[in-house]
Amino acid sequence: MEQVNISDLKLDRSIWPRGGFDEEAIERYRDCLQELPPVVVDRETMTVLDGWHRVEAHRREGLTAVPASFDGCAPHLFLARAYALNVRHGLPVSNSRRDEIILSLHEKGMTQQQIADAMGVSQGRIAQVLSQLLAANNWDTRQGIRDYLSGMSLREVAERHHVGKSTVERALREYHQRKDLIAQHLRNRGHLKSVVHY
């Protein structure tokens, strides 16, 4: 561990799993700066992988340096490494953010085991998340909506199309929003008498 100038640190929002500051956490940290663990920084790029709130607490106290320990990984793994470091303490990282990271790494061609190793998550969990995400992207949304409108329950539609209930709910929400927008547009455009004119 060593002291690092805050001005030398790179705070890259694209690799920050939480994505926003929690003001209460910063205020708590300001009260106990000496007791906080060091921030984790990539040695080569000086990118902060873990400790954004701690850096901000030091900055607000008028300090120019922060205790840091060093880590190293390839830049394309920064977000996965930051997730692995952040998920074990502090403010929770949302499951949707976790899923975005998993899908992003999958799309870059990484295997499930490589993703698991990079993120500190079990390979089985990675497989489960990818299965749900990929099924959600590939299911027949129109048919699912028709099934629901014909009287099937959300659970029955989800089971029939092998997707989660939340995926069906999201599709229905989007369907109703589109339907409402079209109806509102047609109401506001009184001179249109048919869909052909629309």
mmCIF file of C-alpha atoms in Angstrom:
data_model
loop_
_atom_site.group_PDB
_atom_site.id
_atom_site.type_symbol
_atom_site.label_atom_id
_atom_site.label_comp_id
_atom_site.label_asym_id
_atom_site.label_seq_id
_atom_site.Cartn_x
_atom_site.Cartn_y
_atom_site.Cartn_z
ATOM 1 C CA MET A 1 0.000 0.000 0.000
ATOM 2 C CA GLU A 2 1.200 3.498 -0.785
ATOM 3 C CA GLN A 3 -0.116 7.041 -0.998
ATOM 4 C CA VAL A 4 -1.173 8.060 -4.515
ATOM 5 C CA ASN A 5 -2.005 11.567 -5.702
ATOM 6 C CA ILE A 6 -5.705 11.840 -6.413
ATOM 7 C CA SER A 7 -4.891 13.923 -9.501
ATOM 8 C CA ASP A 8 -2.995 10.926 -10.941
ATOM 9 C CA LEU A 9 -6.010 8.615 -10.662
ATOM 10 C CA LYS A 10 -8.273 7.862 -13.602
ATOM 11 C CA LEU A 11 -11.947 7.625 -12.633
ATOM 12 C CA ASP A 12 -13.578 5.994 -15.666
ATOM 13 C CA ARG A 13 -17.376 5.894 -15.283
ATOM 14 C CA SER A 14 -17.681 3.179 -17.945
ATOM 15 C CA ILE A 15 -16.070 0.659 -15.589
ATOM 16 C CA TRP A 16 -17.815 1.718 -12.385
ATOM 17 C CA PRO A 17 -20.376 -0.971 -11.513
ATOM 18 C CA ARG A 18 -22.472 1.281 -9.279
ATOM 19 C CA GLY A 19 -22.563 4.267 -11.610
ATOM 20 C CA GLY A 20 -23.381 6.965 -9.054
ATOM 21 C CA PHE A 21 -22.339 8.359 -5.691
ATOM 22 C CA ASP A 22 -24.182 7.705 -2.470
ATOM 23 C CA GLU A 23 -23.873 10.932 -0.485
ATOM 24 C CA GLU A 24 -24.522 9.224 2.865
ATOM 25 C CA ALA A 25 -21.668 6.783 2.250
ATOM 26 C CA ILE A 26 -19.296 9.631 1.384
ATOM 27 C CA GLU A 27 -20.232 11.477 4.583
ATOM 28 C CA ARG A 28 -19.700 8.318 6.676
ATOM 29 C CA TYR A 29 -16.311 7.780 5.042
ATOM 30 C CA ARG A 30 -15.271 11.363 5.756
ATOM 31 C CA ASP A 31 -15.651 10.603 9.477
ATOM 32 C CA CYS A 32 -13.236 7.650 9.415
ATOM 33 C CA LEU A 33 -10.735 8.124 6.572
ATOM 34 C CA GLN A 34 -7.860 6.482 8.468
ATOM 35 C CA GLU A 35 -9.863 3.301 9.027
ATOM 36 C CA LEU A 36 -10.879 2.758 5.390
ATOM 37 C CA PRO A 37 -9.185 0.115 3.238
ATOM 38 C CA PRO A 38 -7.004 1.391 0.399
ATOM 39 C CA VAL A 39 -8.528 2.018 -3.012
ATOM 40 C CA VAL A 40 -7.607 -0.539 -5.672
ATOM 41 C CA VAL A 41 -5.889 0.861 -8.754
ATOM 42 C CA ASP A 42 -4.647 -0.702 -11.987
ATOM 43 C CA ARG A 43 -0.904 -0.079 -11.807
ATOM 44 C CA GLU A 44 -0.352 0.485 -15.521
ATOM 45 C CA THR A 45 -3.192 2.930 -16.237
ATOM 46 C CA MET A 46 -3.865 4.276 -12.694
ATOM 47 C CA THR A 47 -7.557 3.468 -13.261
ATOM 48 C CA VAL A 48 -9.554 3.119 -10.038
ATOM 49 C CA LEU A 49 -11.108 -0.346 -9.929
ATOM 50 C CA ASP A 50 -12.505 -0.104 -6.406
ATOM 51 C CA GLY A 51 -12.885 2.889 -4.106
ATOM 52 C CA TRP A 52 -14.659 5.750 -5.887
ATOM 53 C CA HIS A 53 -16.481 6.769 -2.699
ATOM 54 C CA ARG A 54 -13.224 6.675 -0.723
ATOM 55 C CA VAL A 55 -11.478 8.856 -3.315
ATOM 56 C CA GLU A 56 -14.365 11.338 -3.212
ATOM 57 C CA ALA A 57 -14.349 11.394 0.613
ATOM 58 C CA HIS A 58 -10.622 12.195 0.618
ATOM 59 C CA ARG A 59 -11.126 14.889 -2.012
ATOM 60 C CA ARG A 60 -13.930 16.544 -0.022
ATOM 61 C CA GLU A 61 -11.723 16.595 3.055
ATOM 62 C CA GLY A 62 -9.230 18.631 1.042
ATOM 63 C CA LEU A 63 -6.646 15.851 0.839
ATOM 64 C CA THR A 64 -4.538 15.422 -2.271
ATOM 65 C CA ALA A 65 -3.523 11.763 -1.779
ATOM 66 C CA VAL A 66 -5.278 8.512 -0.927
ATOM 67 C CA PRO A 67 -3.929 5.123 0.236
ATOM 68 C CA ALA A 68 -3.912 2.663 -2.667
ATOM 69 C CA SER A 69 -3.054 -0.928 -3.421
ATOM 70 C CA PHE A 70 -2.334 -2.064 -6.932
ATOM 71 C CA ASP A 71 -3.951 -4.649 -9.127
ATOM 72 C CA GLY A 72 -3.505 -5.505 -12.759
ATOM 73 C CA CYS A 73 -5.603 -6.888 -15.565
ATOM 74 C CA ALA A 74 -6.207 -6.294 -19.250
ATOM 75 C CA PRO A 75 -8.231 -3.115 -19.960
ATOM 76 C CA HIS A 76 -11.108 -5.093 -21.523
ATOM 77 C CA LEU A 77 -11.535 -6.808 -18.128
ATOM 78 C CA PHE A 78 -11.583 -3.619 -16.016
ATOM 79 C CA LEU A 79 -15.365 -3.650 -15.592
ATOM 80 C CA ALA A 80 -15.416 -7.340 -14.649
ATOM 81 C CA ARG A 81 -12.579 -6.842 -12.165
ATOM 82 C CA ALA A 82 -14.259 -3.737 -10.726
ATOM 83 C CA TYR A 83 -17.466 -5.753 -10.289
ATOM 84 C CA ALA A 84 -15.577 -8.552 -8.511
ATOM 85 C CA LEU A 85 -13.981 -6.047 -6.121
ATOM 86 C CA ASN A 86 -17.120 -3.954 -5.508
ATOM 87 C CA VAL A 87 -19.758 -6.665 -5.107
ATOM 88 C CA ARG A 88 -18.313 -7.934 -1.835
ATOM 89 C CA HIS A 89 -18.675 -4.733 0.187
ATOM 90 C CA GLY A 90 -20.284 -1.337 0.370
ATOM 91 C CA LEU A 91 -23.375 -0.436 -1.580
ATOM 92 C CA PRO A 92 -25.063 -3.245 -3.502
ATOM 93 C CA VAL A 93 -24.476 -3.641 -7.227
ATOM 94 C CA SER A 94 -27.790 -4.329 -8.969
ATOM 95 C CA ASN A 95 -28.467 -7.663 -10.639
ATOM 96 C CA SER A 96 -29.359 -5.870 -13.858
ATOM 97 C CA ARG A 97 -25.915 -4.223 -13.874
ATOM 98 C CA ARG A 98 -24.318 -7.616 -13.217
ATOM 99 C CA ASP A 99 -26.286 -9.089 -16.114
ATOM 100 C CA GLU A 100 -25.191 -6.266 -18.457
ATOM 101 C CA ILE A 101 -21.553 -6.996 -17.622
ATOM 102 C CA ILE A 102 -21.997 -10.738 -18.189
ATOM 103 C CA LEU A 103 -23.708 -10.181 -21.545
ATOM 104 C CA SER A 104 -21.062 -7.666 -22.608
ATOM 105 C CA LEU A 105 -18.228 -10.119 -21.880
ATOM 106 C CA HIS A 106 -20.132 -12.932 -23.609
ATOM 107 C CA GLU A 107 -20.524 -10.757 -26.719
ATOM 108 C CA LYS A 108 -16.749 -10.164 -26.698
ATOM 109 C CA GLY A 109 -16.300 -13.918 -27.128
ATOM 110 C CA MET A 110 -15.350 -14.889 -23.597
ATOM 111 C CA THR A 111 -16.330 -18.344 -22.368
ATOM 112 C CA GLN A 112 -18.594 -18.785 -19.361
ATOM 113 C CA GLN A 113 -15.627 -19.934 -17.266
ATOM 114 C CA GLN A 114 -13.530 -16.917 -18.301
ATOM 115 C CA ILE A 115 -16.400 -14.591 -17.350
ATOM 116 C CA ALA A 116 -16.838 -16.405 -14.037
ATOM 117 C CA ASP A 117 -13.126 -16.109 -13.249
ATOM 118 C CA ALA A 118 -13.015 -12.409 -14.167
ATOM 119 C CA MET A 119 -16.125 -11.482 -12.169
ATOM 120 C CA GLY A 120 -15.700 -13.781 -9.186
ATOM 121 C CA VAL A 121 -19.053 -15.452 -9.880
ATOM 122 C CA SER A 122 -19.670 -19.188 -10.268
ATOM 123 C CA GLN A 123 -19.735 -20.617 -13.781
ATOM 124 C CA GLY A 124 -23.179 -22.093 -13.063
ATOM 125 C CA ARG A 125 -24.540 -18.640 -12.232
ATOM 126 C CA ILE A 126 -23.038 -17.201 -15.424
ATOM 127 C CA ALA A 127 -24.681 -20.010 -17.440
ATOM 128 C CA GLN A 128 -28.054 -19.345 -15.776
ATOM 129 C CA VAL A 129 -27.912 -15.579 -16.401
ATOM 130 C CA LEU A 130 -26.840 -16.007 -20.041
ATOM 131 C CA SER A 131 -29.561 -18.573 -20.636
ATOM 132 C CA GLN A 132 -32.203 -16.168 -19.325
ATOM 133 C CA LEU A 133 -30.805 -13.151 -21.181
ATOM 134 C CA LEU A 134 -30.377 -14.920 -24.506
ATOM 135 C CA ALA A 135 -33.831 -16.507 -24.273
ATOM 136 C CA ALA A 136 -35.315 -13.098 -23.479
ATOM 137 C CA ASN A 137 -33.687 -11.655 -26.597
ATOM 138 C CA ASN A 138 -34.814 -14.489 -28.866
ATOM 139 C CA TRP A 139 -38.370 -15.256 -27.867
ATOM 140 C CA ASP A 140 -41.360 -14.511 -30.100
ATOM 141 C CA THR A 141 -42.638 -11.379 -28.358
ATOM 142 C CA ARG A 142 -45.654 -10.899 -30.629
ATOM 143 C CA GLN A 143 -46.876 -14.434 -30.098
ATOM 144 C CA GLY A 144 -46.328 -14.108 -26.359
ATOM 145 C CA ILE A 145 -48.443 -10.945 -26.269
ATOM 146 C CA ARG A 146 -51.146 -12.671 -28.348
ATOM 147 C CA ASP A 147 -51.095 -15.605 -25.923
ATOM 148 C CA TYR A 148 -51.532 -13.259 -22.958
ATOM 149 C CA LEU A 149 -54.319 -11.280 -24.640
ATOM 150 C CA SER A 150 -56.110 -14.545 -25.482
ATOM 151 C CA GLY A 151 -56.363 -15.346 -21.761
ATOM 152 C CA MET A 152 -53.137 -17.071 -20.732
ATOM 153 C CA SER A 153 -51.602 -15.985 -17.427
ATOM 154 C CA LEU A 154 -48.154 -14.374 -17.231
ATOM 155 C CA ARG A 155 -46.784 -17.598 -15.773
ATOM 156 C CA GLU A 156 -48.290 -19.702 -18.571
ATOM 157 C CA VAL A 157 -46.866 -17.389 -21.261
ATOM 158 C CA ALA A 158 -43.448 -17.451 -19.593
ATOM 159 C CA GLU A 159 -43.450 -21.247 -19.387
ATOM 160 C CA ARG A 160 -44.684 -21.680 -22.957
ATOM 161 C CA HIS A 161 -41.954 -19.405 -24.357
ATOM 162 C CA HIS A 162 -39.209 -20.493 -21.915
ATOM 163 C CA VAL A 163 -38.565 -16.997 -20.575
ATOM 164 C CA GLY A 164 -38.869 -15.370 -17.175
ATOM 165 C CA LYS A 165 -42.125 -13.843 -16.006
ATOM 166 C CA SER A 166 -40.397 -10.435 -15.798
ATOM 167 C CA THR A 167 -39.519 -10.699 -19.515
ATOM 168 C CA VAL A 168 -43.190 -11.166 -20.370
ATOM 169 C CA GLU A 169 -44.186 -8.286 -18.080
ATOM 170 C CA ARG A 170 -41.622 -6.002 -19.771
ATOM 171 C CA ALA A 171 -42.918 -6.939 -23.237
ATOM 172 C CA LEU A 172 -46.508 -6.225 -22.160
ATOM 173 C CA ARG A 173 -45.523 -2.866 -20.670
ATOM 174 C CA GLU A 174 -43.803 -1.869 -23.920
ATOM 175 C CA TYR A 175 -46.798 -3.098 -25.939
ATOM 176 C CA HIS A 176 -49.227 -0.990 -23.885
ATOM 177 C CA GLN A 177 -46.949 2.052 -24.067
ATOM 178 C CA ARG A 178 -46.767 1.803 -27.877
ATOM 179 C CA LYS A 179 -50.518 1.282 -28.088
ATOM 180 C CA ASP A 180 -51.167 4.344 -25.892
ATOM 181 C CA LEU A 181 -48.770 6.507 -27.906
ATOM 182 C CA ILE A 182 -50.441 5.583 -31.193
ATOM 183 C CA ALA A 183 -53.916 6.203 -29.740
ATOM 184 C CA GLN A 184 -52.837 9.569 -28.361
ATOM 185 C CA HIS A 185 -51.268 10.557 -31.678
ATOM 186 C CA LEU A 186 -54.424 9.618 -33.569
ATOM 187 C CA ARG A 187 -56.601 11.586 -31.115
ATOM 188 C CA ASN A 188 -54.421 14.665 -31.553
ATOM 189 C CA ARG A 189 -54.520 14.379 -35.331
ATOM 190 C CA GLY A 190 -58.313 14.540 -35.755
ATOM 191 C CA HIS A 191 -58.201 14.993 -39.527
ATOM 192 C CA LEU A 192 -56.765 11.504 -40.002
ATOM 193 C CA LYS A 193 -59.633 9.126 -40.674
ATOM 194 C CA SER A 194 -57.820 5.861 -41.312
ATOM 195 C CA VAL A 195 -54.696 3.889 -40.598
ATOM 196 C CA VAL A 196 -53.745 4.325 -44.271
ATOM 197 C CA HIS A 197 -53.721 8.114 -43.819
ATOM 198 C CA TYR A 198 -51.737 7.698 -40.572
#
